[in-house]
Amino acid sequence: MRYHCRMTRATKDNRKSLRKQLHQVLPKTCILETPEQTIPYESDGLTAYQQKPWMVVLPESIEQVQTIIRLCHKEGVPVVARGAGTGLSGGALPLANGLLLSLAKFNRILDINPANRSATVEPGVRNLAISEAVEKFNLYYAPDPSSQIACTIGGNVAENAGGVHCLKYGLTVHNILQLKIITIDGELITIGSQALDTPGYDLLALMTGSEGMLGIIVEVIVKLLPRPEQAQVILAAFDDVVKAGEAVGAIIAEGIIPAGLEMMDNPAICAAEDYAHAGYPVDAEAILLCELDGTNEEVTEQIQFVENLLTQKGATSLRTSQNTAERLKLWLGRKSAFPAVGRISPDYYCMDGTIPRHQLPFILQKISDLSKEYNLLVANVFHAGDGNLHPLILYDANIEGELERTEEFGGKILELCVKAGGTITGEHGVGKEKIDQMCVQFKSLELQIFHDIKHSFDPQELLNPGKAVPTLHRCAELGGMHVHDGLLPHPELERF
Amino acid sequence: MQTKIKHDFLQSEKGQLADKILRSCVHCGFCTATCPTYQILGDELDGPRGRIYLIKQMLEGHTVTKETLNHLDRCLTCRACETTCPSGVEYGHLLEIGRSEVEKRVKRSLLQKVLRKTLLLILPFPKRFAVLLQTGQLFRPVLPGILKKQIPAKTRLTKLSLKNHKTKMLILDGCAQPALAPEINHATRKVLDALDIELVSFSGCCGAINQHLSDEEKALVIIKNNIDRLIAEFDNDIEGIVMTASGCGAMFKEYPHLLRNDEHYKNKAEIIANKTFDLTEIINTEKLKNKLNVNKNLNIAVHTPCTLQHAQKLPLNIENILSSCGYQLSTIKDKHLCCGSAGTYSITQPELSAQLREQRLSGLMVGQPDMIATANIGCLHHMNAGSTVPVRHWVEIVAENLKP
Amino acid sequence: METMNRTRELQDHVRAAFNDKTALKIVGGNTKHFYGNKSNAKKTNVIETRIHQGIISYEPSELVITARAGTPLKEIEALLAENNQMLPFDPPHFGEHATLGGAIATGLSGSRRPFTGSARDFVLGSKIISGKGDVMSFGGQVMKNVAGYDVSRLMVGALGTLGLLLEISIKVLPKPNTEATQVIAMSQQDALITMHKLNQTSLPLSALTYENEKLYVRLSGALSAVTSAQKKVGGETLLHAEKLWQEINEQTFSFFTESNNKPLWRLSVPYIANIDLNENSLIDWAGALYWIHSDKKAEEIQQHAIEQGGSAMLFRTHQVKAEKNAQDCFMPLPAKIKQLHVNLKMRFDPRGILNYGRLYSDL
Ligand SMILES: Cc1cc2nc3c(=O)[nH]c(=O)nc-3n(C[C@H](O)[C@H](O)[C@H](O)COP(=O)(O)OP(=O)(O)OC[C@H]3O[C@@H](n4cnc5c(N)ncnc54)[C@H](O)[C@@H]3O)c2cc1C
Ligand code: SF4
Ligand code: SF4
């Protein structure tokens, strides 16, 4: 069952010929090829990884994308799609011998259909731009990654992005109806439909979260939801992170599904407050932000209930938003928390493990222990209601060896998450970054079927090769290096 | 973000500052969302994150060509990216370093040189600018014909009979404004008179034009001259200087940064900056409200200039004054966007500038206003050329509604 | 919790079938045997999942339940009800012995669907046996998981053609505190307009269904929210509404039983579709699902559905089996999409032994 990486099949001549043909079909301003032009594309939101692409193209029409893909297919040159480049797993990390296909110019909202509660958008449309455009119909697009101001819907679909409001309203996969995809042979196909069910296999689910490895998304129809009549956020402060973690479980156990339930610890609170001036208590060890929405009556009732519950669970202070502006301000701090951490540290490494909620207090304790062991600070900001952790390991890339220590620390956290019955990535994707941890999460049979799925769409492995799914070969090598609990993770594989 | 700035540059004060700013950027990309040029062009290199990277590359010793120069030229210096950046990246200061470094490394085309030189020879000098306007020739290809409309305005101004007040402030006459729109300072005098403030003229250019066109040396000469004259004025019971063009105000407030390495001027610049006020900062709305007969039928869209919202960080001042005085404000879209005027941008980047104007105006028109109110002569002029409704300085609207 | 782990046995069974290329018909409670195509394989063995049953884990505060595929739906729903929770997608049982595996393999969802979600929306993880006899696990028991392709959701509605389901983890939700149903007499046209209007509001809706001049509006949530919504919606409050919803979901409602022997078609369409086949219909999902008894030609019905942006499938027929075999129950797929289906089938079940033909005659 050896699996060969076929990433480097294209020759120099292939690229030369591709280059010539691309210049014939694209305007000059849509092709970037000197290092000066391409180096700024070397990273996405995860700067720990850099790779200068061979060439960057910025097409403006679906026909151009089709032509580009056809030419790449013909010449065997790999393609990496890129949206806004906010990904945190190196999903849009370019290839030295490949084309980087930016969809940033596809930023038009094509149609809004309030009666069908749907909108048709191009892949480069920013997540937040959709909600802004449909606000006049009193509708919104529910998944709201913290990066929603900048990230694109194409990138959201490719990563199955989640967000603050996904606890109640679901992830990207729950909020899209239809995709138009360009397959590796350049065909334009429609997956899903405007109806709720579509005949055949659920290719829409398969495409969502496929990290640009199965096709290029060129159009998305999203579902829209009516804005709730009322929404309020409670800001609860705690003098102990573990207590805050326990309060999260308590709310859910009471049969309440908040619209959002987020947690931040002290370093994150301080950094976010410094930017957003949301009035976060900077002396608290942790805060919870709990949003409740629905009809006026319902929200009033639930706010009171949750306020009492949080007090019982040891909240040291409570504040409930009194108007929309205040509510949005409270969220602004949370949503800016990652980059705001840039105020207290030159670099951060964001982890994305997800665990069963009841493991929260345990994992938080473990992370704090590891932080001491590695002598690296951690700021915690996360989707507590979903059990989706985002420990941000703070480091300085200019100090030699610190990134390596950080990565090792991060790897430990992910393994802990798997051990606790969780997963290595809740919403940021595997990309380049967590490819080794995939060997911990899955056995070779599953990895093989992932490759099989890839081959069903892209037999030559030209779309974003080397991401998301490790080769069995790689896992075997890794297994040879790390022996876990005296057991090799893949005893069935031959060692190289 | 990791940096590997060239050793010798890193030794300089500029090198240190650039390194500090670059390292504070975490490459999250939030800023691209509010960058007007990225939103139009969709190329990383035309957004703040890409420009930061271009500057980083250059300072790290990679080859630079006209590419870097072009992408930095295309930046409006609107600093919307700074407002958006959660990490507190001082993009404006980095760009300043980037621009002066790229000028050293890349030669401009002859045409560009001539254009920039001409601008430098004319714009900062109020008299030369006025003369040119009257002949109305040089900029005919790039500046629309509204210029001619503007010139007779001077004659329309009524003579003011103003009282003497205890509170005295300076008012900057600026370079372009006295010729283009003398009615703005005229209206300001009227309104402040009603608020018991007396204004004393202070003429000159703030130095922004030279600064934007990377003529730092000349800029510093102008600035120091201003500082010396101002310090002398401040001795005579003057409380501060009022700016009716937010661009000039933003520039004055930048003086301490620009002179941070000048032992002699450092502290003086600080004093000037602290005594510089945008007109919106000194309006006592409670008092003003009672002196107005507000025209409630007027639906006003507010365009807050970038120099007011992103540079001076006073994003809501105009709206707050107008709405507390009882004016009806219309809804607008994308408040953060630049109109494309941006100093000399409308002349150096005419195409983009026109595109940006169109975009900005369509955002301002969503609530079908009767009028657009702003606070900077550059924006006012630039937008007027493309707008179907009049664009005015907010103080003019207020002045017209003063009770007799 | 009684458990019966028969993974090994099932795996051996599939492996044997793989080796001697015997087609397997996967059967759970055999309650949905009518759904999909009849197998056209010459030699077929039955593989029963009911032997593999039991709830593996259930932690109410985690909102997740994991159970073996053969576990009776009844058992799961009873346990959830004890904890005031529910399967949010209202899977139809269609009989006493319906199993979880059958519910997921068919992927059918009830009237709550537009407002709460479908079967596939709530699947978090699965363990399957592939057509080669390999046991594999995907997804997990946590709310969010993007490691690897979403194979678990791919299984939903695949009718067992890609793998035999062994275990499934499902997200569950608290039961709403209160439910009430308003019934308003109106014409179909008015009902559609009303449904679209209501569907754009933030009222606590959990069903919008129309049949025989009556619009049924179900409201679920906090007592205060439901009470105030009842006033806004208007109409009469229906007593014993639970029975109505149960009958609609299980197709024991008069509309379904009084078919005049005409085949039952299921049309999934956009909310705003304008379906006009001149036949008696029951409209569910706020206008996005039509049940229609009709003996019109399949092509005609399907063409109409396509024109309206949706699809139509032959759900039940009373005619002799042979006739049903004549064509696929599900609407034909565009060529390229079909190719992708075939590619996937080849990878999961290279010898085509799992429920071959049940979804499409060549899958
Ligand atoms: C500060 C910060 C906060 C964040 N918070 C969240 C959060 O709360 N929740 C969350 O889920 N994520 C979050 N993210 C991660 C990131 O924003 C998301 O993964 C987002 O979906 C990426 O979108 P993008 O447009 O930037 O895609 P990119 O980063 O450009 O690309 C991401 C992946 O999608 C592929 N791709 C992009 N466009 C297409 C296309 N048209 N067709 C096919 N493949 C494509 C790329 O190849 C790549 O694999 C955060 C990131 C940052 C920097
Ligand atoms: S928002 Fe700030 S930290 Fe993020 S990329 Fe832009 S400048 Fe850098
Ligand atoms: S200053 Fe304005 S134009 Fe320049 S990068 Fe920032 S947002 Fe873009």
PDB file of C-alpha atoms in Angstrom, chain B residues 327-398:
ATOM      1  CA  TYR B 327     -29.782  67.737  11.613  1.00  0.00           C
ATOM      2  CA  GLN B 328     -31.162  64.714   9.851  1.00  0.00           C
ATOM      3  CA  LEU B 329     -28.380  62.350   8.826  1.00  0.00           C
ATOM      4  CA  SER B 330     -28.876  59.864   6.033  1.00  0.00           C
ATOM      5  CA  THR B 331     -27.582  56.302   6.185  1.00  0.00           C
ATOM      6  CA  ILE B 332     -24.363  55.603   4.347  1.00  0.00           C
ATOM      7  CA  LYS B 333     -22.437  52.485   3.367  1.00  0.00           C
ATOM      8  CA  ASP B 334     -18.772  51.728   4.031  1.00  0.00           C
ATOM      9  CA  LYS B 335     -18.043  54.702   6.214  1.00  0.00           C
ATOM     10  CA  HIS B 336     -14.366  53.843   6.358  1.00  0.00           C
ATOM     11  CA  LEU B 337     -13.712  54.323   2.625  1.00  0.00           C
ATOM     12  CA  CYS B 338     -11.499  56.980   1.115  1.00  0.00           C
ATOM     13  CA  CYS B 339     -12.960  59.223  -1.602  1.00  0.00           C
ATOM     14  CA  GLY B 340      -9.817  58.951  -3.697  1.00  0.00           C
ATOM     15  CA  SER B 341      -8.703  62.529  -3.278  1.00  0.00           C
ATOM     16  CA  ALA B 342      -5.876  61.758  -0.878  1.00  0.00           C
ATOM     17  CA  GLY B 343      -3.644  64.766  -1.266  1.00  0.00           C
ATOM     18  CA  THR B 344      -2.123  64.684  -4.720  1.00  0.00           C
ATOM     19  CA  TYR B 345      -3.483  61.201  -5.491  1.00  0.00           C
ATOM     20  CA  SER B 346      -6.213  62.509  -7.776  1.00  0.00           C
ATOM     21  CA  ILE B 347      -3.447  63.935  -9.930  1.00  0.00           C
ATOM     22  CA  THR B 348      -0.856  61.150  -9.697  1.00  0.00           C
ATOM     23  CA  GLN B 349      -3.348  58.253  -9.974  1.00  0.00           C
ATOM     24  CA  PRO B 350      -6.247  59.732 -11.911  1.00  0.00           C
ATOM     25  CA  GLU B 351      -7.896  56.469 -12.935  1.00  0.00           C
ATOM     26  CA  LEU B 352      -7.989  54.791  -9.555  1.00  0.00           C
ATOM     27  CA  SER B 353      -8.904  58.045  -7.979  1.00  0.00           C
ATOM     28  CA  ALA B 354     -11.966  58.395 -10.185  1.00  0.00           C
ATOM     29  CA  GLN B 355     -12.968  54.802  -9.491  1.00  0.00           C
ATOM     30  CA  LEU B 356     -12.644  55.342  -5.775  1.00  0.00           C
ATOM     31  CA  ARG B 357     -14.723  58.472  -5.998  1.00  0.00           C
ATOM     32  CA  GLU B 358     -17.487  56.670  -7.776  1.00  0.00           C
ATOM     33  CA  GLN B 359     -17.470  53.919  -5.188  1.00  0.00           C
ATOM     34  CA  ARG B 360     -17.437  56.363  -2.304  1.00  0.00           C
ATOM     35  CA  LEU B 361     -20.224  58.458  -3.752  1.00  0.00           C
ATOM     36  CA  SER B 362     -22.435  55.461  -4.353  1.00  0.00           C
ATOM     37  CA  GLY B 363     -21.936  54.488  -0.701  1.00  0.00           C
ATOM     38  CA  LEU B 364     -22.847  57.995   0.373  1.00  0.00           C
ATOM     39  CA  MET B 365     -25.919  58.120  -1.832  1.00  0.00           C
ATOM     40  CA  VAL B 366     -27.674  54.999  -0.513  1.00  0.00           C
ATOM     41  CA  GLY B 367     -29.854  57.098   1.785  1.00  0.00           C
ATOM     42  CA  GLN B 368     -30.643  59.593  -1.001  1.00  0.00           C
ATOM     43  CA  PRO B 369     -29.234  62.640   0.745  1.00  0.00           C
ATOM     44  CA  ASP B 370     -29.716  66.228  -0.424  1.00  0.00           C
ATOM     45  CA  MET B 371     -26.160  67.086   0.372  1.00  0.00           C
ATOM     46  CA  ILE B 372     -22.859  65.602   1.450  1.00  0.00           C
ATOM     47  CA  ALA B 373     -21.000  67.143   4.378  1.00  0.00           C
ATOM     48  CA  THR B 374     -17.301  66.701   4.933  1.00  0.00           C
ATOM     49  CA  ALA B 375     -14.365  68.357   6.663  1.00  0.00           C
ATOM     50  CA  ASN B 376     -11.502  68.551   4.230  1.00  0.00           C
ATOM     51  CA  ILE B 377     -11.039  70.719   1.196  1.00  0.00           C
ATOM     52  CA  GLY B 378      -9.382  67.977  -0.841  1.00  0.00           C
ATOM     53  CA  CYS B 379     -12.255  65.546  -0.373  1.00  0.00           C
ATOM     54  CA  LEU B 380     -14.800  68.277  -0.906  1.00  0.00           C
ATOM     55  CA  HIS B 381     -13.339  69.295  -4.188  1.00  0.00           C
ATOM     56  CA  HIS B 382     -12.685  65.856  -5.479  1.00  0.00           C
ATOM     57  CA  MET B 383     -16.154  64.572  -4.667  1.00  0.00           C
ATOM     58  CA  ASN B 384     -17.898  67.651  -5.965  1.00  0.00           C
ATOM     59  CA  ALA B 385     -16.502  66.874  -9.380  1.00  0.00           C
ATOM     60  CA  GLY B 386     -18.416  63.589  -9.509  1.00  0.00           C
ATOM     61  CA  SER B 387     -21.379  64.165  -7.276  1.00  0.00           C
ATOM     62  CA  THR B 388     -24.972  64.822  -8.254  1.00  0.00           C
ATOM     63  CA  VAL B 389     -25.650  66.572  -4.950  1.00  0.00           C
ATOM     64  CA  PRO B 390     -23.514  69.390  -3.521  1.00  0.00           C
ATOM     65  CA  VAL B 391     -20.589  68.487  -1.313  1.00  0.00           C
ATOM     66  CA  ARG B 392     -19.891  71.049   1.369  1.00  0.00           C
ATOM     67  CA  HIS B 393     -17.877  71.620   4.481  1.00  0.00           C
ATOM     68  CA  TRP B 394     -20.148  70.895   7.426  1.00  0.00           C
ATOM     69  CA  VAL B 395     -19.374  74.269   8.944  1.00  0.00           C
ATOM     70  CA  GLU B 396     -20.845  76.046   5.942  1.00  0.00           C
ATOM     71  CA  ILE B 397     -24.162  74.305   6.498  1.00  0.00           C
ATOM     72  CA  VAL B 398     -24.125  75.227  10.155  1.00  0.00           C
TER      73      VAL B 398
END
